[in-house]
Short mmCIF file of C-alpha atoms in Angstrom, two decimals:
data_model
loop_
_atom_site.label_atom_id
_atom_site.label_comp_id
_atom_site.label_asym_id
_atom_site.label_seq_id
_atom_site.Cartn_x
_atom_site.Cartn_y
_atom_site.Cartn_z
CA MET A 261 11.89 -24.91 20.70
CA PHE A 262 12.41 -21.16 20.87
CA ASN A 263 16.08 -21.30 19.83
CA THR A 264 15.41 -23.50 16.82
CA GLN A 265 12.31 -21.82 15.45
CA LEU A 266 13.10 -18.13 15.88
CA PRO A 267 16.17 -17.94 13.57
CA LEU A 268 14.34 -19.86 10.83
CA LEU A 269 11.26 -17.65 11.07
CA LEU A 270 13.34 -14.48 10.98
CA VAL A 271 15.37 -15.67 7.98
CA VAL A 272 12.22 -16.62 6.05
CA LEU A 273 10.55 -13.33 7.05
CA VAL A 274 13.43 -11.11 5.94
CA GLY A 275 14.05 -13.16 2.81
CA SER A 276 10.37 -13.13 1.87
CA LEU A 277 10.17 -9.34 2.30
CA GLY A 278 13.21 -8.87 0.10
CA PHE A 279 11.98 -11.18 -2.66
CA LEU A 280 8.48 -9.73 -2.40
CA THR A 281 9.73 -6.21 -3.10
CA TRP A 282 12.16 -7.33 -5.81
CA SER A 283 9.63 -9.50 -7.65
CA ALA A 284 6.93 -6.81 -7.49
CA ASP A 285 9.32 -4.28 -9.06
CA ARG A 286 10.32 -6.73 -11.79
CA PHE A 287 6.74 -7.68 -12.56
CA ILE A 288 5.56 -4.05 -12.71
CA ASP A 289 8.47 -2.89 -14.88
CA ALA A 290 8.06 -5.80 -17.30
CA ALA A 291 4.28 -5.31 -17.46
CA ALA A 292 4.61 -1.60 -18.22
CA THR A 293 7.24 -2.12 -20.92
CA ALA A 294 5.43 -5.08 -22.52
CA ALA A 295 2.13 -3.16 -22.59
CA GLY A 296 3.87 -0.23 -24.26
CA ARG A 297 5.38 -2.54 -26.89
CA LEU A 298 1.93 -4.00 -27.59
CA GLY A 299 0.49 -0.57 -28.24
CA VAL A 300 -1.38 -0.01 -25.00
CA SER A 301 -1.61 3.72 -24.30
CA SER A 302 0.70 5.23 -21.71
CA LEU A 303 -2.42 6.61 -20.07
CA LEU A 304 -3.78 3.15 -19.25
CA ILE A 305 -0.33 1.88 -18.27
CA GLY A 306 0.09 4.77 -15.88
CA ILE A 307 -3.29 4.35 -14.23
CA PHE A 308 -3.04 0.60 -13.72
CA VAL A 309 0.70 0.25 -13.11
CA ILE A 310 1.12 3.26 -10.84
CA GLY A 311 -2.33 2.98 -9.29
CA ILE A 312 -2.35 -0.74 -8.52
CA GLY A 313 1.30 -1.70 -8.91
CA THR A 314 2.59 -0.46 -5.56
CA SER A 315 -0.34 -2.15 -3.78
CA LEU A 316 0.30 -5.51 -5.45
CA PRO A 317 2.32 -6.95 -2.51
CA GLU A 318 -0.44 -6.00 -0.04
CA MET A 319 -3.09 -7.60 -2.26
CA MET A 320 -1.16 -10.83 -2.64
CA VAL A 321 -0.22 -11.17 1.03
CA SER A 322 -3.71 -10.36 2.34
CA ALA A 323 -5.39 -12.73 -0.12
CA LEU A 324 -3.10 -15.61 0.92
CA ALA A 325 -3.48 -14.76 4.59
CA ALA A 326 -7.28 -14.84 4.33
CA TYR A 327 -7.17 -18.10 2.36
CA GLU A 328 -4.95 -19.75 4.98
CA GLY A 329 -7.13 -18.66 7.88
CA SER A 330 -5.02 -15.76 9.16
CA PRO A 331 -7.51 -12.86 8.97
CA GLY A 332 -5.49 -10.81 11.46
CA ILE A 333 -2.61 -10.59 9.00
CA ALA A 334 -4.99 -9.79 6.11
CA LEU A 335 -6.73 -6.94 7.95
CA GLY A 336 -3.60 -5.73 9.73
CA ASN A 337 -1.69 -5.58 6.45
CA ALA A 338 -4.31 -3.36 4.80
CA LEU A 339 -4.78 -0.95 7.72
CA GLY A 340 -1.13 -1.07 8.77
CA SER A 341 0.06 -0.32 5.25
CA ASN A 342 -2.04 2.84 5.14
CA ILE A 343 -0.72 3.93 8.54
CA ALA A 344 2.83 3.16 7.37
CA ASN A 345 2.21 5.00 4.08
CA ILE A 346 1.52 8.23 5.95
CA GLY A 347 3.42 7.97 9.21
CA LEU A 348 6.56 6.21 8.01
CA ILE A 349 6.84 6.61 4.24
CA LEU A 350 5.41 10.10 3.84
CA GLY A 351 7.40 11.08 6.94
CA ILE A 352 10.69 9.81 5.52
CA THR A 353 9.96 11.34 2.12
CA ALA A 354 9.11 14.76 3.59
CA LEU A 355 12.26 14.55 5.71
CA ILE A 356 14.31 14.31 2.51
CA ALA A 357 12.51 17.26 0.88
CA PRO A 358 9.34 19.26 1.62
CA ILE A 359 6.31 17.78 -0.13
CA LEU A 360 3.82 20.00 -1.92
CA LEU A 361 0.09 19.52 -1.34
CA PRO A 362 -1.46 20.84 -4.57
CA GLN A 363 -5.01 22.09 -4.17
CA ARG A 364 -6.15 19.88 -7.06
CA ILE A 365 -5.03 16.74 -5.19
CA LEU A 366 -6.70 17.85 -1.96
CA GLU A 367 -9.93 18.58 -3.83
CA ARG A 368 -10.01 15.30 -5.78
CA GLU A 369 -7.89 12.35 -4.62
CA TYR A 370 -7.81 13.35 -0.95
CA ARG A 371 -11.59 13.84 -0.76
CA LEU A 372 -12.06 10.54 -2.55
CA LEU A 373 -9.82 8.85 0.04
CA LEU A 374 -11.89 10.29 2.90
CA LEU A 375 -15.08 9.10 1.19
CA VAL A 376 -13.67 5.59 0.73
CA THR A 377 -12.48 5.57 4.35
CA ALA A 378 -15.97 6.42 5.59
CA GLY A 379 -17.57 3.80 3.35
CA VAL A 380 -15.23 1.01 4.47
CA ALA A 381 -15.85 1.95 8.13
CA LEU A 382 -19.58 1.36 7.58
CA LEU A 383 -18.84 -2.13 6.24
CA MET A 384 -16.69 -2.85 9.32
CA VAL A 385 -19.36 -1.97 11.89
CA ASN A 386 -20.61 -5.57 12.12
CA GLN A 387 -17.00 -6.77 12.61
CA HIS A 388 -17.19 -9.11 9.63
CA PHE A 389 -16.22 -8.98 5.97
CA SER A 390 -18.45 -11.17 3.80
CA ARG A 391 -18.02 -12.06 0.15
CA LEU A 392 -20.73 -9.51 -0.63
CA ASP A 393 -18.61 -6.88 1.14
CA GLY A 394 -15.69 -8.00 -1.00
CA VAL A 395 -17.74 -7.54 -4.15
CA VAL A 396 -18.81 -4.06 -2.98
CA LEU A 397 -15.21 -3.05 -2.28
CA LEU A 398 -13.88 -4.39 -5.58
CA THR A 399 -16.73 -2.71 -7.44
CA GLY A 400 -15.68 0.51 -5.74
CA MET A 401 -12.11 -0.05 -6.91
CA VAL A 402 -13.28 -0.54 -10.50
CA GLY A 403 -15.28 2.66 -10.16
CA VAL A 404 -12.18 4.52 -8.95
CA LEU A 405 -10.16 3.20 -11.90
CA ILE A 406 -12.86 4.34 -14.34
CA TRP A 407 -12.92 7.76 -12.66
CA LEU A 408 -9.12 8.01 -12.91
CA PHE A 409 -9.30 7.11 -16.58
CA ILE A 410 -11.95 9.77 -17.25
CA GLU A 411 -9.95 12.38 -15.33
CA ALA A 412 -6.82 11.40 -17.21
CA LYS A 413 -8.58 11.75 -20.55
CA ARG A 414 -9.51 15.26 -19.49
CA GLY A 415 -5.86 16.01 -18.90
CA HIS A 416 -5.90 16.09 -15.10
CA ALA A 417 -4.12 12.87 -14.16
CA ASP A 418 -1.11 14.29 -12.33
CA MET A 419 0.07 10.89 -11.17
CA VAL A 420 0.43 9.58 -14.72
CA GLN A 421 3.70 10.58 -16.35
CA ASP A 422 5.42 8.87 -19.24
CA ALA A 423 8.80 9.28 -17.53
CA GLN A 424 7.76 6.86 -14.83
CA LEU A 425 6.25 4.21 -17.08
CA GLU A 426 9.36 2.65 -18.50
CA ASN A 427 12.39 1.38 -16.64
CA PRO A 428 15.71 1.77 -18.49
CA ALA A 429 16.63 -1.75 -17.32
CA THR A 430 13.72 -3.26 -19.30
CA ALA A 431 13.29 -0.72 -22.11
CA GLU A 432 15.60 -2.49 -24.59
CA GLN A 433 14.83 -6.10 -23.68
CA PRO A 434 13.13 -8.38 -26.25
CA MET A 435 9.59 -9.59 -25.63
CA ARG A 436 10.69 -13.11 -24.66
CA ILE A 437 12.79 -11.67 -21.84
CA LEU A 438 9.91 -9.45 -20.73
CA LEU A 439 7.61 -12.49 -20.75
CA PHE A 440 10.16 -14.34 -18.63
CA TRP A 441 10.17 -11.52 -16.07
CA LEU A 442 6.37 -11.37 -16.10
CA VAL A 443 6.00 -15.07 -15.34
CA GLY A 444 9.06 -15.24 -13.11
CA GLY A 445 8.17 -12.08 -11.20
CA LEU A 446 4.63 -13.29 -10.54
CA THR A 447 5.89 -16.73 -9.46
CA VAL A 448 8.41 -15.27 -7.02
CA LEU A 449 5.73 -12.87 -5.79
CA LEU A 450 3.42 -15.78 -4.96
CA ILE A 451 6.15 -17.83 -3.27
CA SER A 452 7.50 -14.90 -1.24
CA SER A 453 3.97 -13.94 -0.18
CA GLN A 454 3.43 -17.49 1.03
CA GLY A 455 6.70 -17.38 2.97
CA LEU A 456 5.83 -14.02 4.48
CA VAL A 457 2.42 -15.21 5.72
CA TRP A 458 3.88 -18.43 7.13
CA SER A 459 6.77 -16.76 8.95
CA ALA A 460 4.67 -13.84 10.21
CA SER A 461 1.97 -16.08 11.70
CA GLY A 462 4.61 -18.35 13.22
CA LEU A 463 6.47 -15.39 14.70
CA ALA A 464 3.23 -14.05 16.20
CA ARG A 465 2.60 -17.36 17.98
CA LEU A 466 6.20 -17.61 19.13
CA ILE A 467 6.53 -14.16 20.71
CA GLY A 468 3.01 -14.15 22.10
CA VAL A 469 1.41 -11.31 20.14
CA SER A 470 -1.60 -11.49 17.84
CA GLU A 471 -1.42 -11.95 14.08
CA LEU A 472 -3.14 -8.56 13.86
CA VAL A 473 -0.15 -6.87 15.52
CA ILE A 474 2.30 -8.62 13.19
CA GLY A 475 0.17 -7.60 10.21
CA LEU A 476 0.01 -3.99 11.42
CA SER A 477 3.75 -3.80 11.97
CA ILE A 478 6.27 -6.07 10.26
CA VAL A 479 4.11 -7.23 7.37
CA ALA A 480 2.68 -3.75 6.73
CA ILE A 481 6.11 -2.14 6.67
CA GLY A 482 7.50 -4.80 4.37
CA THR A 483 4.69 -4.64 1.82
CA SER A 484 4.87 -0.82 1.84
CA LEU A 485 8.47 -0.74 0.62
CA PRO A 486 7.43 -0.12 -3.03
CA GLU A 487 5.62 3.04 -1.90
CA LEU A 488 8.76 4.15 -0.05
CA ALA A 489 10.88 3.62 -3.17
CA ALA A 490 8.34 5.51 -5.31
CA GLY A 491 8.20 8.40 -2.82
CA ILE A 492 11.96 8.81 -2.59
CA ALA A 493 12.33 8.57 -6.38
CA SER A 494 9.64 11.24 -6.83
CA VAL A 495 11.28 13.84 -4.58
CA ARG A 496 14.73 13.14 -6.01
CA ARG A 497 13.40 13.84 -9.51
CA GLY A 498 11.68 17.02 -8.34
CA HIS A 499 8.14 15.59 -8.64
CA ASN A 500 7.22 16.32 -5.03
CA ASP A 501 3.50 16.40 -5.70
CA LEU A 502 3.69 12.85 -7.07
CA ALA A 503 4.86 11.64 -3.65
CA ILE A 504 1.62 12.64 -1.94
CA GLY A 505 -0.44 11.60 -4.97
CA ASN A 506 1.00 8.08 -5.00
CA ILE A 507 0.52 7.72 -1.24
CA ILE A 508 -3.14 8.74 -1.44
CA GLY A 509 -3.71 6.44 -4.41
CA SER A 510 -2.08 3.53 -2.61
CA CYS A 511 -4.24 4.11 0.48
CA ILE A 512 -7.39 4.04 -1.65
CA PHE A 513 -6.41 0.77 -3.33
CA ASN A 514 -5.38 -0.79 0.00
CA LEU A 515 -8.86 -0.18 1.43
CA LEU A 516 -10.80 -1.21 -1.66
CA GLY A 517 -8.56 -3.73 -3.38
CA VAL A 518 -6.64 -5.40 -0.55
CA LEU A 519 -9.63 -5.80 1.78
CA GLY A 520 -11.94 -6.59 -1.15
CA ILE A 521 -9.78 -9.41 -2.49
CA ALA A 522 -9.21 -10.85 0.99
CA ALA A 523 -12.95 -10.89 1.75
CA LEU A 524 -13.76 -12.42 -1.62
CA VAL A 525 -11.18 -15.18 -1.13
CA GLN A 526 -12.31 -16.01 2.39
CA PRO A 527 -14.85 -14.10 4.53
CA PHE A 528 -13.45 -13.28 7.97
CA SER A 529 -14.39 -11.68 11.27
CA PHE A 530 -12.34 -9.38 13.48
CA SER A 531 -12.50 -7.78 16.91
CA GLY A 532 -13.72 -4.30 17.73
CA VAL A 533 -10.12 -3.37 18.53
CA SER A 534 -9.36 -3.18 14.81
CA LEU A 535 -12.25 -0.82 14.18
CA ILE A 536 -11.80 1.46 17.20
CA ARG A 537 -8.02 1.52 17.67
CA ASP A 538 -6.38 0.73 14.35
CA TYR A 539 -8.96 2.19 11.97
CA GLY A 540 -9.19 5.21 14.24
CA ILE A 541 -5.41 5.68 14.18
CA MET A 542 -5.47 5.39 10.39
CA VAL A 543 -8.09 8.15 10.19
CA VAL A 544 -5.99 10.34 12.50
CA PHE A 545 -2.97 9.93 10.21
CA LEU A 546 -5.11 10.68 7.15
CA LEU A 547 -6.40 13.91 8.69
CA ALA A 548 -2.86 14.78 9.79
CA ILE A 549 -1.93 15.31 6.14
CA LEU A 550 -4.32 18.24 5.94
CA VAL A 551 -3.76 19.61 9.45
CA LEU A 552 0.05 19.57 9.32
CA GLY A 553 0.14 20.85 5.75
CA ARG A 554 -1.78 23.97 6.76
CA ARG A 555 -0.53 24.70 10.26
CA PHE A 556 0.37 28.25 11.15
CA GLY A 557 -1.13 29.47 7.89
CA GLN A 558 1.34 27.44 5.83
CA ARG A 559 -0.74 26.14 2.93
CA GLY A 560 0.03 23.27 0.66
CA GLN A 561 3.27 21.84 2.04
CA LEU A 562 4.59 19.17 4.40
CA GLY A 563 7.94 20.30 5.78
CA ARG A 564 10.64 18.55 7.80
CA ALA A 565 9.01 19.52 11.10
CA ASP A 566 5.79 17.89 9.89
CA ALA A 567 7.79 14.83 8.85
CA ALA A 568 9.24 14.55 12.36
CA ILE A 569 5.72 14.65 13.84
CA LEU A 570 4.51 11.93 11.46
CA LEU A 571 7.51 9.70 12.16
CA GLY A 572 7.24 10.27 15.91
CA GLY A 573 3.57 9.36 15.88
CA TYR A 574 4.29 6.21 13.90
CA VAL A 575 7.02 5.07 16.30
CA ILE A 576 4.73 5.64 19.28
CA TYR A 577 1.94 3.68 17.60
CA GLN A 578 4.23 0.74 16.87
CA ALA A 579 5.53 0.70 20.43
CA LEU A 580 1.99 0.67 21.81
CA LEU A 581 1.06 -2.20 19.51
CA PHE A 582 3.70 -4.49 20.99
CA LEU A 583 3.07 -3.29 24.53
CA VAL A 584 -0.61 -4.18 24.23
CA GLY A 585 0.13 -7.31 22.23
CA GLU A 586 -3.26 -7.58 20.53
#
């Protein structure tokens, strides 16, 4: 049984991750270009495409996982993606080039992230996400989007830049081709999400670890690949502050949007381990951004030494997950 199931599960898992990332990129690029052609302002495109776009895989996977009765994957994907965003993705990005921590981001987006983190923790105290909780979380996400729009209108939306809103590969394509990529990208996104949930839950049963661990590790890393691509692209283009801005924005939408959609689709319960261990680790990584960025009087920057600490902490966390197995 082991020899026949494991290769199939691994093939489906890897294939689903690949198609998930590819289809999300295609869908986002086509959506941004089509919206621009239809006269939608670059401001709105930037807020919704950059703000929600990189969290689209997490939203889809967690919603399907909750619907199919795999709450461990749904919750683990949301929390694990935030841990991966900071420990793995921000670590790798800062290893390539030091990342600036502008005071304006720390005073606005970072404080908002801490506020959202505290609010979601309060909802998790009873170890259950109800549909009402889902409505509260999604209402919070709408509120964040409205706030981003207002800030952008005031000229302070640093994460919104026209240069990132249009992909050269889709810029010259006719509308019928863009429509094809919209429909096709969304279809592949749904199918690959289904394959990822199926293979991840099957792998968890096969190797004897919980779905929560698989969600916190393999699934979280896979669905965070768009954030990794965005971070690397930002530092290569010299927009280092965008790297931290996109990570913080993604973490906010993971907590509000991913958990909110999952709870709305299917209410689910979870163990205290998720609240104490995994949510606690996520908070530690969130605070590490500020602590490491200002160590030894160094203000406003994550250097390569900080990146090594983040990556080391992430590797240790992943190892402990599989050692504990739950």
